CSV table of C-alpha atoms in Angstrom, one decimal:
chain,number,residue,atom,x,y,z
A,1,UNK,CA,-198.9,108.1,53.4
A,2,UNK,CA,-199.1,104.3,53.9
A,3,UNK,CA,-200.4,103.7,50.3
A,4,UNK,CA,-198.0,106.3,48.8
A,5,UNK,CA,-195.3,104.1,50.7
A,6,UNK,CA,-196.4,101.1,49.3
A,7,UNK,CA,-196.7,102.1,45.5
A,8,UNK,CA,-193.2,103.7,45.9
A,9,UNK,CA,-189.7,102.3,44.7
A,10,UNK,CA,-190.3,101.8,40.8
A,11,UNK,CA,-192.6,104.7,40.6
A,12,UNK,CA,-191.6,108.0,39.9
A,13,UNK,CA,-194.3,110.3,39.4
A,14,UNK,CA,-196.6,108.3,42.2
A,15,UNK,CA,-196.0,106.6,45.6
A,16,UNK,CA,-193.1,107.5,47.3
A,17,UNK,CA,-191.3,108.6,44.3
A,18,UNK,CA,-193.7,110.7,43.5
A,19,UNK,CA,-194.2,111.7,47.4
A,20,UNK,CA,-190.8,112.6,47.7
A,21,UNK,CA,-190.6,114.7,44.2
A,22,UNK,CA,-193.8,116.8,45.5
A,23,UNK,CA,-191.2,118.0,49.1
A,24,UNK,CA,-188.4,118.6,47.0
A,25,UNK,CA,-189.6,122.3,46.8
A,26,UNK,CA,-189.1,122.4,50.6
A,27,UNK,CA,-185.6,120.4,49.9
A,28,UNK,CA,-183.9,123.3,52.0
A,29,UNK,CA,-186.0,123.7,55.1
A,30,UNK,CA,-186.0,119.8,55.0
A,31,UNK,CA,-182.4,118.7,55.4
A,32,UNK,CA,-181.9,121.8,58.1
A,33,UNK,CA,-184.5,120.1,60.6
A,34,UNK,CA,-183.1,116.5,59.0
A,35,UNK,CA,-179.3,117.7,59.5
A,36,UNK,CA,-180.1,118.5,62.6
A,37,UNK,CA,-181.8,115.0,63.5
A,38,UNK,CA,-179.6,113.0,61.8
A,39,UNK,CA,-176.5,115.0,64.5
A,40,UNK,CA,-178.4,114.5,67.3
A,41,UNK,CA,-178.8,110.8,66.8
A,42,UNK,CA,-175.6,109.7,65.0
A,43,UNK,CA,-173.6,112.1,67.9
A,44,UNK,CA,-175.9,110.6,70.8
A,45,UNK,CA,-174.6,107.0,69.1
A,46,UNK,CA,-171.3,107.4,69.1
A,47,UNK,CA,-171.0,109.2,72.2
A,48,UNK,CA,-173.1,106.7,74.2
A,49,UNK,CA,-173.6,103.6,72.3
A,50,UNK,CA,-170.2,100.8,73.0
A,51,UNK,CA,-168.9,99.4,69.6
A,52,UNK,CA,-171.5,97.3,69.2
A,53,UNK,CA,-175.3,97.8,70.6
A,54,UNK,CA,-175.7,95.4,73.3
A,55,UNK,CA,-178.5,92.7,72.6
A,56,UNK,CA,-177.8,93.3,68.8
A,57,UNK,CA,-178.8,89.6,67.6
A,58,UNK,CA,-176.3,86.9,66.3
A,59,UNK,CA,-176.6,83.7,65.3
A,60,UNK,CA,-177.3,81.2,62.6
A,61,UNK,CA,-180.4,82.0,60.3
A,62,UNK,CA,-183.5,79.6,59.5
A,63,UNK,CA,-184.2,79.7,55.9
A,64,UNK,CA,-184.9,77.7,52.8
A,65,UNK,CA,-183.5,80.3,50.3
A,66,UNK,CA,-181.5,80.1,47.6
A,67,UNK,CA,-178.4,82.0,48.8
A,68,UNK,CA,-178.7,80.4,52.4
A,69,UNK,CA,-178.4,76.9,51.1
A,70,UNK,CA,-175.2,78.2,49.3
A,71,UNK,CA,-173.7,80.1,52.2
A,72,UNK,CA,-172.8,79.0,55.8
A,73,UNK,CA,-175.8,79.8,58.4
A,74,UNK,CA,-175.9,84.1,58.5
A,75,UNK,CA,-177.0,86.6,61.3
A,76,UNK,CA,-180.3,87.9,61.9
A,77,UNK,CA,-181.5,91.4,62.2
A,78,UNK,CA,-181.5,91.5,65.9
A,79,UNK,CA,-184.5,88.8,66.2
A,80,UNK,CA,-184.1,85.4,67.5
A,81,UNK,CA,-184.0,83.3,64.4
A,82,UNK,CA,-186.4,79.9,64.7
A,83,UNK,CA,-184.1,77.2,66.2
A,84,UNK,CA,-181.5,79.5,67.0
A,85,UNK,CA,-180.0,81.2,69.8
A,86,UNK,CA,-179.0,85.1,70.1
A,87,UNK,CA,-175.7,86.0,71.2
A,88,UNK,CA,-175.0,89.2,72.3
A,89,UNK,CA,-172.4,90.7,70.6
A,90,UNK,CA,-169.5,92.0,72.7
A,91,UNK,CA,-168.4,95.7,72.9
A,92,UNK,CA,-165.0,96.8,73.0
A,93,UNK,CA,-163.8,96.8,76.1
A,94,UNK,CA,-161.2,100.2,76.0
A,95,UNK,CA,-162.8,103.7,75.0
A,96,UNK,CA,-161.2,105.5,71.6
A,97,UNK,CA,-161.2,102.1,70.1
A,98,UNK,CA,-163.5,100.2,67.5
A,99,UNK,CA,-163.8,96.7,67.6
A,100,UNK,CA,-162.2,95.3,64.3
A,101,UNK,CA,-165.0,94.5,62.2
A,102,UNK,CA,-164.7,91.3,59.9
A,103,UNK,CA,-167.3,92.8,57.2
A,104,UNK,CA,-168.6,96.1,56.6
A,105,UNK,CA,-171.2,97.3,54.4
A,106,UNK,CA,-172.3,100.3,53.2
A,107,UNK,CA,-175.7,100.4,50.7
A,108,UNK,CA,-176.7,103.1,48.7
A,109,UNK,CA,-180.0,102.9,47.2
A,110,UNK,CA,-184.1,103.5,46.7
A,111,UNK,CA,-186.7,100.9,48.4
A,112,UNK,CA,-184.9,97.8,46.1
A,113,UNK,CA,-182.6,97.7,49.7
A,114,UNK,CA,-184.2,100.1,52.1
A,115,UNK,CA,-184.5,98.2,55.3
A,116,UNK,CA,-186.6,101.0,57.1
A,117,UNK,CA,-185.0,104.3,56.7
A,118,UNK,CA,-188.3,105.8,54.6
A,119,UNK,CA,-190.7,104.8,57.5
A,120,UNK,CA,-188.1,106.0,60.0
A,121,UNK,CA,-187.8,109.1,58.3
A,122,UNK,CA,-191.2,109.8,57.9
A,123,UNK,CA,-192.7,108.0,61.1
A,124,UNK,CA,-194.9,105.8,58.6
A,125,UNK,CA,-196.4,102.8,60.2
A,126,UNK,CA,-196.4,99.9,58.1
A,127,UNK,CA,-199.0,97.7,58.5
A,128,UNK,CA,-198.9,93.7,58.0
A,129,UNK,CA,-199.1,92.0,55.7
A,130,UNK,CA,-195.9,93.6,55.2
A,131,UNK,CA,-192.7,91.3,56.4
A,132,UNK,CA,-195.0,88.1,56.7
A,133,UNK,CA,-192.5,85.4,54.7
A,134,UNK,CA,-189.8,86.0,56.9
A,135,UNK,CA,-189.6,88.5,59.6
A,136,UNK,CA,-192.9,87.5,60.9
A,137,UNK,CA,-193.9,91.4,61.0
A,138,UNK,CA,-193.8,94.8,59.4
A,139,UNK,CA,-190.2,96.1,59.1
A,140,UNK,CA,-190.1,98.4,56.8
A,141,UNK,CA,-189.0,97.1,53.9
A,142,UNK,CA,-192.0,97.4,51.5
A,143,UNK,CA,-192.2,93.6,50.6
A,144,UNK,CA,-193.2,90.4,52.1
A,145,UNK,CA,-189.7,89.6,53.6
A,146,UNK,CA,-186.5,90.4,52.9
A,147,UNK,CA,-184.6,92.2,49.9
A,148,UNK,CA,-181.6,91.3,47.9
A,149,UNK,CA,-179.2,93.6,50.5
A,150,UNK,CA,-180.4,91.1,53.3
A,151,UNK,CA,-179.3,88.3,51.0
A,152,UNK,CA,-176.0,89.6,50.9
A,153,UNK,CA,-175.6,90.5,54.4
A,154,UNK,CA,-176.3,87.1,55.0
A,155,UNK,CA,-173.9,85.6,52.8
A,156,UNK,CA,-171.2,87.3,54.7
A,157,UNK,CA,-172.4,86.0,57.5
A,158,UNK,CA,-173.0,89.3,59.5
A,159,UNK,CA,-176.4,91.0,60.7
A,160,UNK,CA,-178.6,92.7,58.3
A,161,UNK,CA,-177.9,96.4,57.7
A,162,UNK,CA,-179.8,98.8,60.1
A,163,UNK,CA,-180.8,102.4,58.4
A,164,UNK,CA,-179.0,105.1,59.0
A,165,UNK,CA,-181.8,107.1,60.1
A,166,UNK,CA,-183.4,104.6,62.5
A,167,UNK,CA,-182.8,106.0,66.0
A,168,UNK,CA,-184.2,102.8,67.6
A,169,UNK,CA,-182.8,99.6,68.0
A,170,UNK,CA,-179.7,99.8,65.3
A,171,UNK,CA,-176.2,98.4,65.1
A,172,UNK,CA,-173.8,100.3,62.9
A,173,UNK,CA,-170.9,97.9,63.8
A,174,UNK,CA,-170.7,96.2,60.3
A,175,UNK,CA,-171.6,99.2,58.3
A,176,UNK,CA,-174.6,101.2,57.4
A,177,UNK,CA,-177.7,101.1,54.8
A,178,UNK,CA,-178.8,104.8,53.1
A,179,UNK,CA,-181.0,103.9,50.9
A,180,UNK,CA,-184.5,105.1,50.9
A,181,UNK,CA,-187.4,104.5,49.7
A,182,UNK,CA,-188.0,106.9,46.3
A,183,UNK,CA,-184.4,107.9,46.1
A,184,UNK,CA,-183.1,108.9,43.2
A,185,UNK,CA,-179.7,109.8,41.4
A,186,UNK,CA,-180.4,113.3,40.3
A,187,UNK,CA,-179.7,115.5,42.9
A,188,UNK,CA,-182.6,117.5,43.5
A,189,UNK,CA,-186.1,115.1,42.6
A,190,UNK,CA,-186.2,113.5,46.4
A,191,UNK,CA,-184.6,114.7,49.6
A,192,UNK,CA,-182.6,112.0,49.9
A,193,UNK,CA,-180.6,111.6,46.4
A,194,UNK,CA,-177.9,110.0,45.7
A,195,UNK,CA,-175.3,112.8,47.0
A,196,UNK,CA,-176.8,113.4,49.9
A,197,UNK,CA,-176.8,109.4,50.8
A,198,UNK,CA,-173.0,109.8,50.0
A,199,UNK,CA,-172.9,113.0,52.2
A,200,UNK,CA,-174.4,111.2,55.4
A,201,UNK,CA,-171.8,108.7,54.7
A,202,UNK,CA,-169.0,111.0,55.0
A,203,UNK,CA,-170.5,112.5,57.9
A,204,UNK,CA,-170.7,109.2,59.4
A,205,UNK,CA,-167.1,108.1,58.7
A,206,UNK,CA,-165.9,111.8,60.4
A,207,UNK,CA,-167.7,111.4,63.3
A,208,UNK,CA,-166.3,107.8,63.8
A,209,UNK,CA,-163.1,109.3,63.6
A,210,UNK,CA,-163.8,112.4,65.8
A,211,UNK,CA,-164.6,109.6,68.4
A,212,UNK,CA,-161.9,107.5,68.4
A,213,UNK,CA,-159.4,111.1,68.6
A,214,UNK,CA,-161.3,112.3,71.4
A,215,UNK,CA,-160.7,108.5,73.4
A,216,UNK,CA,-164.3,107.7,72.7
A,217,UNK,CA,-165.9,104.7,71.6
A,218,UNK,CA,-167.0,104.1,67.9
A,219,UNK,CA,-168.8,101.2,65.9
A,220,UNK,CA,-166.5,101.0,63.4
A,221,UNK,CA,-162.7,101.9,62.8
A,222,UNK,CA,-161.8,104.3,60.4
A,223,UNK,CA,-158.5,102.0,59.4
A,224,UNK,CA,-161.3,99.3,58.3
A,225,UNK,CA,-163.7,101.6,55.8
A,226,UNK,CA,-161.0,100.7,52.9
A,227,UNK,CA,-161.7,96.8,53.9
A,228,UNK,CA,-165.4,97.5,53.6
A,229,UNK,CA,-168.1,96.5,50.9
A,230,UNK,CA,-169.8,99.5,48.9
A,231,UNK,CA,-173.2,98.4,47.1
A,232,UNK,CA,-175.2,100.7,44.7
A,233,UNK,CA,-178.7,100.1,43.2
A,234,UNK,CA,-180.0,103.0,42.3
A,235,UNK,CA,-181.4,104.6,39.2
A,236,UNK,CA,-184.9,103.1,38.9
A,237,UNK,CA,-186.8,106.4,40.0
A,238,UNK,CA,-185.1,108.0,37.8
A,239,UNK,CA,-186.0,106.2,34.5
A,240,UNK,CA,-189.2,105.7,35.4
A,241,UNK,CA,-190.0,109.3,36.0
A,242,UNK,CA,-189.2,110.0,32.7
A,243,UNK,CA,-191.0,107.1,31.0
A,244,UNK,CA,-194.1,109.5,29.8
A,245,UNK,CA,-191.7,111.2,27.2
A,246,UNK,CA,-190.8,110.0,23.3
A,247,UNK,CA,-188.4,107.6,23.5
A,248,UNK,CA,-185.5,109.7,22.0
A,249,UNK,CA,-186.1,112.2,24.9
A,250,UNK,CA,-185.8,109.1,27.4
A,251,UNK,CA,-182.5,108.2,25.5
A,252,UNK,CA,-181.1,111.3,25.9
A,253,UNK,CA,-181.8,111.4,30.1
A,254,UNK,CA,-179.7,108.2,30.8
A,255,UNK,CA,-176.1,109.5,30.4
A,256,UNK,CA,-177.3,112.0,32.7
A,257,UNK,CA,-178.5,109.5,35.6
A,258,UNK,CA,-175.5,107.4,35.3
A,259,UNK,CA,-173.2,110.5,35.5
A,260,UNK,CA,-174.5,110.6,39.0
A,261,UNK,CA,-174.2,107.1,39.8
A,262,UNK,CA,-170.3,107.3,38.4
A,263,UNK,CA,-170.0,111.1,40.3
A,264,UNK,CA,-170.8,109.5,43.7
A,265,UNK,CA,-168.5,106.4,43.3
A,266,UNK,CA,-165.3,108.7,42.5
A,267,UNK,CA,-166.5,110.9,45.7
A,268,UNK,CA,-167.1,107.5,47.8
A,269,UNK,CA,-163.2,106.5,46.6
A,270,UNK,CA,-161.7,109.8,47.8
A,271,UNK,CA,-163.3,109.4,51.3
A,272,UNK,CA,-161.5,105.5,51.4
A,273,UNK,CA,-163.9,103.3,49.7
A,274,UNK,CA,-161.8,100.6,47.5
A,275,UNK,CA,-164.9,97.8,46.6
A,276,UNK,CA,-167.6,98.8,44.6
A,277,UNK,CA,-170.5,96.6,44.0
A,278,UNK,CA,-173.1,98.2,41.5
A,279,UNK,CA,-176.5,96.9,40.2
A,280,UNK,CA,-177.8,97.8,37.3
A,281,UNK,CA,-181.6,98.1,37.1
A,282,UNK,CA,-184.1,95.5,36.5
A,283,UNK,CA,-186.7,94.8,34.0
A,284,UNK,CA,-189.3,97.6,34.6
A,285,UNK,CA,-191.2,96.4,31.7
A,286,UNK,CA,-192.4,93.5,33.5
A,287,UNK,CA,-193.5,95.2,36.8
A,288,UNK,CA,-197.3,94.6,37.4
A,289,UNK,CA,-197.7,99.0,38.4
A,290,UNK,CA,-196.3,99.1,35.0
A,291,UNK,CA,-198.3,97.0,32.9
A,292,UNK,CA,-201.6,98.1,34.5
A,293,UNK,CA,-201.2,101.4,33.2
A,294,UNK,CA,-204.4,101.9,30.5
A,295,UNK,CA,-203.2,101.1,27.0
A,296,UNK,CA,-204.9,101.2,23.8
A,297,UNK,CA,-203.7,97.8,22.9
A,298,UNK,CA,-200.8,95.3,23.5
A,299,UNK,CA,-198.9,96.4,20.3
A,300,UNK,CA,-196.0,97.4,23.2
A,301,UNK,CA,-195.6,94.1,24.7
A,302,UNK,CA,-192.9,91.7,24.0
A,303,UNK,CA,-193.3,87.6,23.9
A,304,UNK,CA,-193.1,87.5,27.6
A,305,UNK,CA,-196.1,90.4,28.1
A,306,UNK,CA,-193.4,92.9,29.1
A,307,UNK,CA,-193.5,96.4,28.0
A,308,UNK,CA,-190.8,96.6,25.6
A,309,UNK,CA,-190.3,100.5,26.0
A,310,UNK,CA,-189.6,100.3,29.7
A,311,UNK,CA,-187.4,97.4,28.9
A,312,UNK,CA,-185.8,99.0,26.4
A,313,UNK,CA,-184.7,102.0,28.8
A,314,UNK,CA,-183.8,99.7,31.0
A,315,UNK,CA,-181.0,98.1,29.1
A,316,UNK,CA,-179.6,101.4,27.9
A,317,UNK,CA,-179.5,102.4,31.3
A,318,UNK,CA,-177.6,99.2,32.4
A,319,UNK,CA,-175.2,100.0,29.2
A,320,UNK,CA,-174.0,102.8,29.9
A,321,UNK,CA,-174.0,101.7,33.6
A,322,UNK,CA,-171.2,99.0,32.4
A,323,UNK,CA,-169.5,101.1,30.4
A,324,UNK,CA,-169.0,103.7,33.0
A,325,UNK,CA,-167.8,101.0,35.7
A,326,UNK,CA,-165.2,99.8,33.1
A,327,UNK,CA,-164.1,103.3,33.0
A,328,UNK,CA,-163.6,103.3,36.5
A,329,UNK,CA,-162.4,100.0,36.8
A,330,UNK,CA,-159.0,101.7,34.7
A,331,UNK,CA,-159.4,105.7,36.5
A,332,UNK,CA,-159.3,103.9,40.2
A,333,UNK,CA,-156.1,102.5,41.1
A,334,UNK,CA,-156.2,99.5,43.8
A,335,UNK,CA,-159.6,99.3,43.8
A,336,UNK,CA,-162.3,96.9,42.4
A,337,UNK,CA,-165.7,98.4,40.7
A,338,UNK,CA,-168.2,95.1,39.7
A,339,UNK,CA,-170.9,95.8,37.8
A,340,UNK,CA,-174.0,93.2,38.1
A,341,UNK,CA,-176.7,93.1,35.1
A,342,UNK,CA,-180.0,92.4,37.7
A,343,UNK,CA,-181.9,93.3,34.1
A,344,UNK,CA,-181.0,89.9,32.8
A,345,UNK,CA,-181.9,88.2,36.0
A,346,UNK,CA,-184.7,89.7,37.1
A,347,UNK,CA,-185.8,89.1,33.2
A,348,UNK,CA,-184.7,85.5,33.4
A,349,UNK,CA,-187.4,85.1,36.1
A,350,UNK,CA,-190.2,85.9,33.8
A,351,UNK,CA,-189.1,84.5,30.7
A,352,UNK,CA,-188.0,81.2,32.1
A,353,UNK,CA,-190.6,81.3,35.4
A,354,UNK,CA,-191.7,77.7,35.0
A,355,UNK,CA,-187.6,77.0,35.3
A,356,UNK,CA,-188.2,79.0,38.8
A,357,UNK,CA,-191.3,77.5,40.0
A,358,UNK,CA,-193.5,80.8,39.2
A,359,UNK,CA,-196.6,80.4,38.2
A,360,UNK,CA,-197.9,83.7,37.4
A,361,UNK,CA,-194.8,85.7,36.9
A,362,UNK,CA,-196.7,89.4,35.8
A,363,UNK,CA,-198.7,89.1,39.0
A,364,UNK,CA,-199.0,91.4,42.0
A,365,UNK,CA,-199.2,89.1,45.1
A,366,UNK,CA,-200.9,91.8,47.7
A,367,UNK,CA,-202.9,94.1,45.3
A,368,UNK,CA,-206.5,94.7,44.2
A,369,UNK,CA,-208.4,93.5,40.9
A,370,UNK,CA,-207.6,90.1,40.1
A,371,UNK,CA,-205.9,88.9,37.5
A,372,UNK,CA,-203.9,89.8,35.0
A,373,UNK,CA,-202.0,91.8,37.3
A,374,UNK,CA,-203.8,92.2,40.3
A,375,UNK,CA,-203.1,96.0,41.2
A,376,UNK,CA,-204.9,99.3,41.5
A,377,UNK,CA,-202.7,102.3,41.9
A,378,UNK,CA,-205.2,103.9,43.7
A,379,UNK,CA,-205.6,101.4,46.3
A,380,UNK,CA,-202.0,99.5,48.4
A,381,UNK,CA,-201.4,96.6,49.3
A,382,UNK,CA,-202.4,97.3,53.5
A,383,UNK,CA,-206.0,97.9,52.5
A,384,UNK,CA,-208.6,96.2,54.0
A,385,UNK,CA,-210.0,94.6,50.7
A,386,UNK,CA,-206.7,93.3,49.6
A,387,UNK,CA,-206.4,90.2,47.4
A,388,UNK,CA,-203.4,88.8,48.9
A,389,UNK,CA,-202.0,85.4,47.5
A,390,UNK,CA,-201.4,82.4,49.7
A,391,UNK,CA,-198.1,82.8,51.6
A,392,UNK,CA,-197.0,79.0,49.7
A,393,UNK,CA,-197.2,80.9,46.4
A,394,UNK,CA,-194.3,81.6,44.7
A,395,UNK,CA,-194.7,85.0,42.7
A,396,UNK,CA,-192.4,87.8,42.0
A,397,UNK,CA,-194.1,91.0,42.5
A,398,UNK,CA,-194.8,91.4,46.1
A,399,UNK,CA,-196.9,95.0,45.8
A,400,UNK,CA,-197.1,95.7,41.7
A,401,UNK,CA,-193.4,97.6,42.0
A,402,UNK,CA,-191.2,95.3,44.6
A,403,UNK,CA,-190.2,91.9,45.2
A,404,UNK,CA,-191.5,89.0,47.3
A,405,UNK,CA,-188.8,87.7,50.0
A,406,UNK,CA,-188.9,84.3,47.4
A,407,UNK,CA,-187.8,86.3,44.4
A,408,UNK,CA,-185.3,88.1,45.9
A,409,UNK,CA,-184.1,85.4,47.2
A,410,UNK,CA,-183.7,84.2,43.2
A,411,UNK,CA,-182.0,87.4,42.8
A,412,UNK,CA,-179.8,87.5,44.8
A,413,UNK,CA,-178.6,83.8,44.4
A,414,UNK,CA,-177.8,84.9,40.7
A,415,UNK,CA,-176.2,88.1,41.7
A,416,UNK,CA,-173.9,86.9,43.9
A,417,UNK,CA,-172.6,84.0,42.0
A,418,UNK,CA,-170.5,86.5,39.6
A,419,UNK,CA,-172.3,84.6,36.4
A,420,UNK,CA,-173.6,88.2,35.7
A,421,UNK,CA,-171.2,90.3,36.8
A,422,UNK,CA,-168.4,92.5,34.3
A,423,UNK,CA,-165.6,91.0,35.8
A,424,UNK,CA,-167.5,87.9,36.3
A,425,UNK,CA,-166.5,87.6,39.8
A,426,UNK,CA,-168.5,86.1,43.3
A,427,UNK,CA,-168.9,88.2,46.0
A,428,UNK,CA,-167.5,86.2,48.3
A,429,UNK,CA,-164.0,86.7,46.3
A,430,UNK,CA,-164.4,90.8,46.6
A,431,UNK,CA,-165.2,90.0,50.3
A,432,UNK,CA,-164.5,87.4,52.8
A,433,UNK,CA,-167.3,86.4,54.9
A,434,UNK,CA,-166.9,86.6,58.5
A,435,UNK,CA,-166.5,83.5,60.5
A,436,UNK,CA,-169.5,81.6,61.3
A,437,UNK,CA,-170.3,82.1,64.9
A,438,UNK,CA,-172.0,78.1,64.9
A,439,UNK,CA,-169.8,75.2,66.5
C-alpha cells in the first residue's frame, strides 16, 4: 500500500486513486465502520480535549521560502522549529466556551493538501525519504516537505492544519484539513469524495455546537465559522481518470466535475461558510507519471515537452472552474468566492524554469530510471533502489505526480499574491493574518 500511496494524487486509475476507486464497491460497509470512527474520535475530542490541545506548537518558523520571506515568521505543526521556541498554546479557561480563534481554515482536497489523513485513514506507514526538506521526517504528506496548504497556513501566521481523521497528536483550534489522498469530486469513485469531505465538515461544526450548549468545551466557536477561510483544490483525479477516452468524450465529463465542486460550495455556504478560496488544477501534462506513459512518438508534446492533451483538459477544466465561481460570486450574497488559475503557475514553472532556478523541470526527484523523467510506475519512490536527487536540487516533481517542498513553495508565493486570481485579490485581504506571537 506504500507504493500505491506514493503514485497517488494525480493518478486516477493507479496509486491511491486507483486504490481508492477499486473499495468504492465496499463504499457502504466503509463509511459505517468510518462513521463510526470518525464519532468516536471527533466526540472523545470535544468532550475531553480543552480548546486547544495542550503542547500544540507555536512559534516563529525557519525557512528560506518564498512565501515566508513575504510573510511575518508563521507557526509550526506542533515541532519545535530550528532557532525557535514552542509555546504552548493556552486553553480556555471556562467550559461551554471556545477560545476566539484569529484564523480558521478549512481545506477540501486530494493529496495536493493532504497533511496525513490517507495514511491515518489507512494506517500506511510512510517511509523516509518522505518529509526530508523540511519536516525532517515522514508526515504524511506524499512529498519531500510541505504543500501549498502549509504555505498558506503559514502566511496567516497559525499552525499547519491537522487531518480530520488523525486521532493522534491534532489541534482543530484554527480549523480542519479533509482532504485525502485520491479524493475526488464525483461522488462515488473514492470513499472520501468531495460530499462526504463537506459532510464530515458539517458534522464537525454540529458537534462543536452540541458542546458549547451542553457547557462543554470546544476548539472552535460556532459564531467564528462565518470569519473562517474555505480552500478547495480538487478535481485532478477526476480528469485524469478519464484521460484514456477521445478527447470529445473528456470534454463532455468536465461540466460534470465542476458541478460538484460548485454543488459543495453552495452546501458549504448554507452551513455558514462566507470565503471561498478555489484552485483550479495544474498542468497535468507536464507531470513526470504522465509523460512516462509509453507513446508511439512525441507528436503530443508541446514546445515545453508537456503533453498537450492533458494540458488541454486541464484548461477546460480551470474554464469552466472560473466561470462557475463568477456565477457564484453573483448567486452568494455577502460572501467572497476567489478563483486561483494554479494551471498558469504551475505551467510558468516549466516553461520559464531557468527564471525559477529549475534545472530539469520534467524530472521526478525520488523515482527510478534515470532521466528523462526518472519514474517507474511500478516501482515508488520509498524503494530501496531509489534514485533520489540531491536534497540542494531544485526540481518540481517530488514523486512523478506531486510537488517538492521548493516548488510549492513557488506555488504558493504566486497563488497567494492575487496576480492569478478572478478577482485579482491577495489572501491576506480575504483574511487577516493572526498576530505574530514573536516580540
Amino acid at each position: 500500500m506504500a507504493s500505491a500511496l506514493n503514485g497517488g494524487g494525480g493518478n486516477g486509475g493507479g496509486g491511491v486513486g486507483g486504490a481508492m476507486k477499486n473499495m468504492s464497491l465496499l463504499r457502504f460497509q466503509y463509511y459505517c465502520v468510518l462513521g463510526a470512527v470518525a464519532g468516536a474520535v471527533i466526540f472523545a475530542t470535544l468532550r475531553y480535549m480543552p480548546a486547544a490541545a495542550a503542547g500544540a506548537g507555536t512559534g516563529a518558523l525557519s525557512t528560506s521560502s518564498a512565501v515566508a520571506t513575504a510573510a511575518a515568521p508563521a507557526v509550526s505543526e506542533h515541532r519545535k522549529s530550528k532557532g525557535a521556541v514552542v509555546q504552548p498554546r493556552k486553553a480556555a479557561a471556562v467550559k461551554g466556551e471556545a477560545k476566539a480563534a484569529e484564523v480558521l481554515v478549512f481545506n477540501f482536497g486530494d493529496s495536493n493538501s493532504d497533511t496525513g489523513g490517507a495514511v491515518a485513514i489507512m494506517g500506511i506507514r510512510i517511509a523516509p525519504p518522505e518529509g526530508r526538506a523540511f519536516f525532517g521526517h515522514p508526515t504524511g504528506r506524499l512529498s519531500d516537505g510541505r504543500v501549498v496548504l502549509d504555505f498558506i497556513c503559514e502566511t496567516l501566521n497559525t499552525h499547519h492544519l491537522s487531518p480530520y481523521m488523525k486521532p493522534l497528536g491534532s489541534d482543530y483550534s484554527n480549523g480542519v484539513n479533509f482532504a485525502i489522498a485520491g479524493a475526488t469530486a464525483t461522488p462515488g469513485d473514492t470513499p472520501f469524495s468531495l460530499d462526504v469531505q463537506v459532510d464530515q465538515f458539517i458534522f464537525y461544526r454540529e458537534r462543536c455546537n452540541d458542546s458549547i450548549t451542553r457547557g462543554e468545551s470546544a476548539p472552535v466557536d460556532p459564531k467564528d465559522f462565518h470569519k473562517a477561510l474555505f480552500t478547495l483544490d480538487i478535481g485532478q483525479n477526476d480528469i485524469t481518470s478519464i484521460m484514456y477516452l477521445p478527447y470529445d468524450q473528456v470534454l463532455a465529463k468536465l461540466p460534470h466535475f465542476v458541478a460538484e465542486i460548485r454543488r459543495a460550495i453552495q452546501t458549504l455556504h448554507k452551513n455558514g461558510a462566507r470565503k471561498f478560496w478555489v484552485h483550479g488544477t495544474g498542468a497535468l501534462g507536464c507531470l513526470p507519471a504522465k509523460l512516462a506513459i509509453p507513446r508511439d512518438n512525441d507528436g503530443g508534446l508541446d514546445e515545453h515537452g508537456c503533453l498537450t492533451k492533458f494540458n488541454n483538459a486541464a484548461k477546460k477544466f480551470n474554464e469552466l472552474l472560473s466561470e462557475a465561481c463568477d456565477d457564484l460570486r453573483w448567486q452568494l450574497k455577502k460572501s467572497s468566492v476567489v478563483f486561483v488559475d494554479m494551471f498558469a503557475i504551475k505551467y510558468d514553472l516549466v516553461a520559464n524554469h531557468t527564471k525559477h532556478g529549475i534545472e530539469k523541470p520534467l524530472m521526478t526527484c525520488c523515482g527510478h530510471g534515470g532521466p528523462p523523467y526518472n519514474y517507474d510506475p511500478k516501482r515508488s519512490c520509498m524503494g530501496v533502489d531509489k534514485d533520489t536527487c540531491k536534497p540542494d536540487d531544485k526540481l518540481i516533481s517530488w514523486d512523478g505526480v506531486h510537488f517538492t517542498d521548493a516548488a510549492n513553495s513557488l506555488v504558493a508565493s504566486m497563488a497567494i499574491s492575487g496576480e492569478y486570481s478572478i478577482p485579482r485579490m491577495k489572501l491576506t485581504s480575504l483574511i487577516k493574518p493572526a498576530k505574530s506571537t514573536d516580540s
